[in-house]
XYZ file of N, CA and C in Angstrom:
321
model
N -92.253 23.322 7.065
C -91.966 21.975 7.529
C -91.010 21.320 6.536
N -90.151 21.132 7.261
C -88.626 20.476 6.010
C -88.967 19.080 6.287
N -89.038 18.449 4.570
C -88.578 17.323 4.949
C -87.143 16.266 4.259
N -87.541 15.024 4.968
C -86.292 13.629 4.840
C -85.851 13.371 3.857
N -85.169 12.973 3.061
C -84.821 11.307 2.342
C -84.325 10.760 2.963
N -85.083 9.325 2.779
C -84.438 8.486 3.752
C -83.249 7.969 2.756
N -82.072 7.943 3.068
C -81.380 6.645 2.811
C -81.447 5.123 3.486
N -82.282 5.123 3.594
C -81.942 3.518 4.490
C -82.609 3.111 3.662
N -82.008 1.740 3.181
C -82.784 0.222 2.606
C -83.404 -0.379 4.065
N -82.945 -0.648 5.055
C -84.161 -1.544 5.733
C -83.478 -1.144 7.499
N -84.000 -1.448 8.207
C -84.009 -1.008 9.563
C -83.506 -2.849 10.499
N -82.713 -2.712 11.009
C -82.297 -3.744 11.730
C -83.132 -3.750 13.051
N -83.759 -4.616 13.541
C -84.453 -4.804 15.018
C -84.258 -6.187 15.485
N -84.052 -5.924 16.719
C -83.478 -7.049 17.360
C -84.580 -8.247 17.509
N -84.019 -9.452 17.411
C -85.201 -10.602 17.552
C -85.600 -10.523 19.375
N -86.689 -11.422 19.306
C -87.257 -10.918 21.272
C -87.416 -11.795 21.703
N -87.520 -13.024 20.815
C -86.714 -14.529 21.969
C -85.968 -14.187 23.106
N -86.284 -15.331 23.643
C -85.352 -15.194 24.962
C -85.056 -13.469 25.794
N -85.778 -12.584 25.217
C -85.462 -11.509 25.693
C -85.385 -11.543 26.860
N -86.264 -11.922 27.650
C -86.333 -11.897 29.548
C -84.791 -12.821 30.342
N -84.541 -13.441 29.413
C -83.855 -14.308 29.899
C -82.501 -13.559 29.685
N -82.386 -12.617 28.399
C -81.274 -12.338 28.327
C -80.792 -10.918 29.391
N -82.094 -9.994 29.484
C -82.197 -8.952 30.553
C -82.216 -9.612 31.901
N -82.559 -10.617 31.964
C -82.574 -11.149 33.931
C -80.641 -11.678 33.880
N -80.131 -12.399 33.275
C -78.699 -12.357 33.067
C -78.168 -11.186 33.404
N -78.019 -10.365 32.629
C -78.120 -9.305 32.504
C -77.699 -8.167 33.673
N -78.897 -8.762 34.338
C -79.109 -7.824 35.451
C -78.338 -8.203 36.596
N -78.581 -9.838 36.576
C -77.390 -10.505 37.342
C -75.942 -10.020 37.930
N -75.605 -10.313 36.547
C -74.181 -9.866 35.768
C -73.887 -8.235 36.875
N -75.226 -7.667 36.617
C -73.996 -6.280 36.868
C -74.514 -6.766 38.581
N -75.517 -6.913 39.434
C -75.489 -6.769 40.823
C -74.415 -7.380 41.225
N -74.002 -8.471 40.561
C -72.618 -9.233 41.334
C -71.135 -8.567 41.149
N -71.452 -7.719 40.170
C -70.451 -7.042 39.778
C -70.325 -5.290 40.998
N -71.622 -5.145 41.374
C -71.604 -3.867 41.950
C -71.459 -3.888 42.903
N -71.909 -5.488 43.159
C -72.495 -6.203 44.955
C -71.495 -7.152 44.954
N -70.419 -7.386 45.080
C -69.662 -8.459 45.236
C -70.230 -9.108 46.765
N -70.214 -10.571 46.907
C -70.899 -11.248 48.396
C -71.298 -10.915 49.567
N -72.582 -10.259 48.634
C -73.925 -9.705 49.167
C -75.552 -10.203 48.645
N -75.546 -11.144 48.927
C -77.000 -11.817 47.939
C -78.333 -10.700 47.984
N -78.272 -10.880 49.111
C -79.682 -9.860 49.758
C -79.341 -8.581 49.106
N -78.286 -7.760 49.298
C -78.012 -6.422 48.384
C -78.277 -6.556 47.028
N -77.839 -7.730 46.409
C -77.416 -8.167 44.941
C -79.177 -8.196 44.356
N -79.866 -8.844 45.269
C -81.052 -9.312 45.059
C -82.139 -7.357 45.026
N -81.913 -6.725 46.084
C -82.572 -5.236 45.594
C -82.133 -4.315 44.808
N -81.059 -4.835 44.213
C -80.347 -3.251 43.283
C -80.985 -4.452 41.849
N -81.055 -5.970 41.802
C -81.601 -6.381 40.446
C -83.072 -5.414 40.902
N -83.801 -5.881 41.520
C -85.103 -5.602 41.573
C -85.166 -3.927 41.184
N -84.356 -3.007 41.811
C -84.558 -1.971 41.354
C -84.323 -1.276 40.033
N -83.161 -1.929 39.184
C -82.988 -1.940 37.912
C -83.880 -2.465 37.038
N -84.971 -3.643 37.388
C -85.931 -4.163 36.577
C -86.452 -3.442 36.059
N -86.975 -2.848 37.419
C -88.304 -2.006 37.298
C -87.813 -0.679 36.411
N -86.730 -0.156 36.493
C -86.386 1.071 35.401
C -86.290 0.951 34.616
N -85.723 -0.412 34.397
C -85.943 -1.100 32.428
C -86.760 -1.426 31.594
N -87.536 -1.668 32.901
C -89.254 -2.689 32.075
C -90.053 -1.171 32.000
N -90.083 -0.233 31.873
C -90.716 1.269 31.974
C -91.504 0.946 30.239
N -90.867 -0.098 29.596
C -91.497 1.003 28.293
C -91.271 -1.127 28.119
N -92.243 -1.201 26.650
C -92.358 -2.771 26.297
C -91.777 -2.632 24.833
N -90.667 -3.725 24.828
C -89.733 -3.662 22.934
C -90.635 -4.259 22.493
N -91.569 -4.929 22.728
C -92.706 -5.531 21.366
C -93.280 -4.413 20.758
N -93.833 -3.236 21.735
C -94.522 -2.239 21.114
C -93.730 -1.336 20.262
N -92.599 -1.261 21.034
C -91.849 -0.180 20.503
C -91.516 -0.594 18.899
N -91.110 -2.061 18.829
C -90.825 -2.625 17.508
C -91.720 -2.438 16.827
N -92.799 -2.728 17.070
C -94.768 -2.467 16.900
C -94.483 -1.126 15.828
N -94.338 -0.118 16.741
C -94.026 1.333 16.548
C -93.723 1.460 14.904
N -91.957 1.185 15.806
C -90.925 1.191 14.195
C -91.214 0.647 13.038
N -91.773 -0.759 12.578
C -92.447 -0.830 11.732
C -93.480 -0.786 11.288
N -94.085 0.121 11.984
C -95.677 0.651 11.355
C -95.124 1.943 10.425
N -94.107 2.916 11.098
C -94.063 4.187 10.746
C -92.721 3.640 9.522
N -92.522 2.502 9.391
C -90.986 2.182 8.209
C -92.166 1.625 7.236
N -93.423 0.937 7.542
C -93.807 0.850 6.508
C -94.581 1.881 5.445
N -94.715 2.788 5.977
C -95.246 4.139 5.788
C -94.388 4.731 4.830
N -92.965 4.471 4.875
C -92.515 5.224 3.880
C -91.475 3.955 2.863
N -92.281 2.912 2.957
C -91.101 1.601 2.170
C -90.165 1.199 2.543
N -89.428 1.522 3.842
C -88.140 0.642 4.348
C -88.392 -0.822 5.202
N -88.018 -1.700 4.621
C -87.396 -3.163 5.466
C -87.232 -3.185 6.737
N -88.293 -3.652 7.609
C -87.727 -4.478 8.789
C -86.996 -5.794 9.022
N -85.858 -5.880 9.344
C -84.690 -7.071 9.480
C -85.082 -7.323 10.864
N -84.681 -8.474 11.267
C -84.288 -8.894 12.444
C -83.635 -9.707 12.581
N -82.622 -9.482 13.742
C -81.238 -10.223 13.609
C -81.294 -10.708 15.333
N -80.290 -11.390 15.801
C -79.862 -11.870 17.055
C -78.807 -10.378 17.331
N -78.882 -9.913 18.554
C -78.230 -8.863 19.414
C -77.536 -9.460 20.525
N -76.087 -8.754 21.112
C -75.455 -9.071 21.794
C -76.018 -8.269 23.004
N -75.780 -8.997 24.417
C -76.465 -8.564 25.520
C -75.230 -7.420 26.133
N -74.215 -7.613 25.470
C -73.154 -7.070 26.598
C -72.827 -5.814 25.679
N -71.951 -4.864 25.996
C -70.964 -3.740 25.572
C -72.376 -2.649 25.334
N -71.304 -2.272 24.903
C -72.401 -0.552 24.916
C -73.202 -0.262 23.973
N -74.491 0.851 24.232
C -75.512 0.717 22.985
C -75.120 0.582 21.473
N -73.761 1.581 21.327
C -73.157 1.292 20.033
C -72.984 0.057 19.670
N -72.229 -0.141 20.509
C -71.242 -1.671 20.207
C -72.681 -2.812 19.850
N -73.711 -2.483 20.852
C -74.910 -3.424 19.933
C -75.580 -2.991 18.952
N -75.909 -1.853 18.694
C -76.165 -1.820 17.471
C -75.199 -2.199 16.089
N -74.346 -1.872 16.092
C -73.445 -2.291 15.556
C -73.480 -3.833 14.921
N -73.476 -4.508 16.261
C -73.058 -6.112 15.805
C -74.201 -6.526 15.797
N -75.738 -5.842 16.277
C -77.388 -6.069 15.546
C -77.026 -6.120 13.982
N -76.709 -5.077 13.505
C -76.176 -4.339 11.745
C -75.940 -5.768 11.186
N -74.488 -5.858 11.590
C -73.342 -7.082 11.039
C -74.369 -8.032 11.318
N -75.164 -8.296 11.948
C -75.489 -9.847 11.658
C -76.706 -10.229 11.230
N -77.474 -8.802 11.282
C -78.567 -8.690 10.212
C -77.605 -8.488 8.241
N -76.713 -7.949 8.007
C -76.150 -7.970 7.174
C -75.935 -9.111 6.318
N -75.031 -10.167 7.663
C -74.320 -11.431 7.388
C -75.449 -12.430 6.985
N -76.850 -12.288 7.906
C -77.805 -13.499 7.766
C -78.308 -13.122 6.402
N -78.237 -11.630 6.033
C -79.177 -11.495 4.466
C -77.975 -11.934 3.505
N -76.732 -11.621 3.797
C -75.808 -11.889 2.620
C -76.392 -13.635 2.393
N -75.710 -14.449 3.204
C -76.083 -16.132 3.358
C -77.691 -16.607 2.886
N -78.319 -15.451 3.022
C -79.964 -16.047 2.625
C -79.775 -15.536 1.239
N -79.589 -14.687 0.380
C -79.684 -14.315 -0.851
C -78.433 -15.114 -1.519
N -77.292 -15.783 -1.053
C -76.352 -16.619 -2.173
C -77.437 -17.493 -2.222
């Protein structure tokens, strides 16, 4: 059994405010985009995307991640996440602004 070093100082996780609000947007966003003036269509492709998203709960999962980060000494951060662009592109600008809020809290 091989094991890790971690390099990581601390783990970025997204804050969960407003989460529902930002996934029902969200979901909006793309039916009108897939469904152009079609309400009733617009209205079952959200409903069917809910339900494939809501499959698993981010409280637990966060739950998860810092049970098993405290296990080996790494930092849970939490920062504000962008709803739009691609998983990279949010993790990413999760990073930068968990970064930016610790730079501004430690001057």
């Amino acid at each position: 059994c091989a094991t890790l070093t971690n390099q990581a100082g601390s783990i970025a996780v997204p804050k969960l405010k407003n989460i529902r609000e930002s996934v029902q947007a969200e979901v909006q966003a793309r039916a009108e985009q897939k469904i152009p003036n079609c309400l009733e269509a617009q209205a079952k492709y959200a409903k069917q995307y809910r339900v494939s998203v809501h499959q698993w709960s981010y409280g637990r999962l966060i739950e998860s991640i810092q049970a098993q980060a405290s296990k080996v000494g790494i930092v849970i951060e939490e920062g504000e996440q962008v709803i739009r662009g691609s998983p990279q592109h949010q993790a990413r600008e999760l990073a930068i602004n968990v970064y930016q809020t610790r730079s501004v809290t430690y001057m």
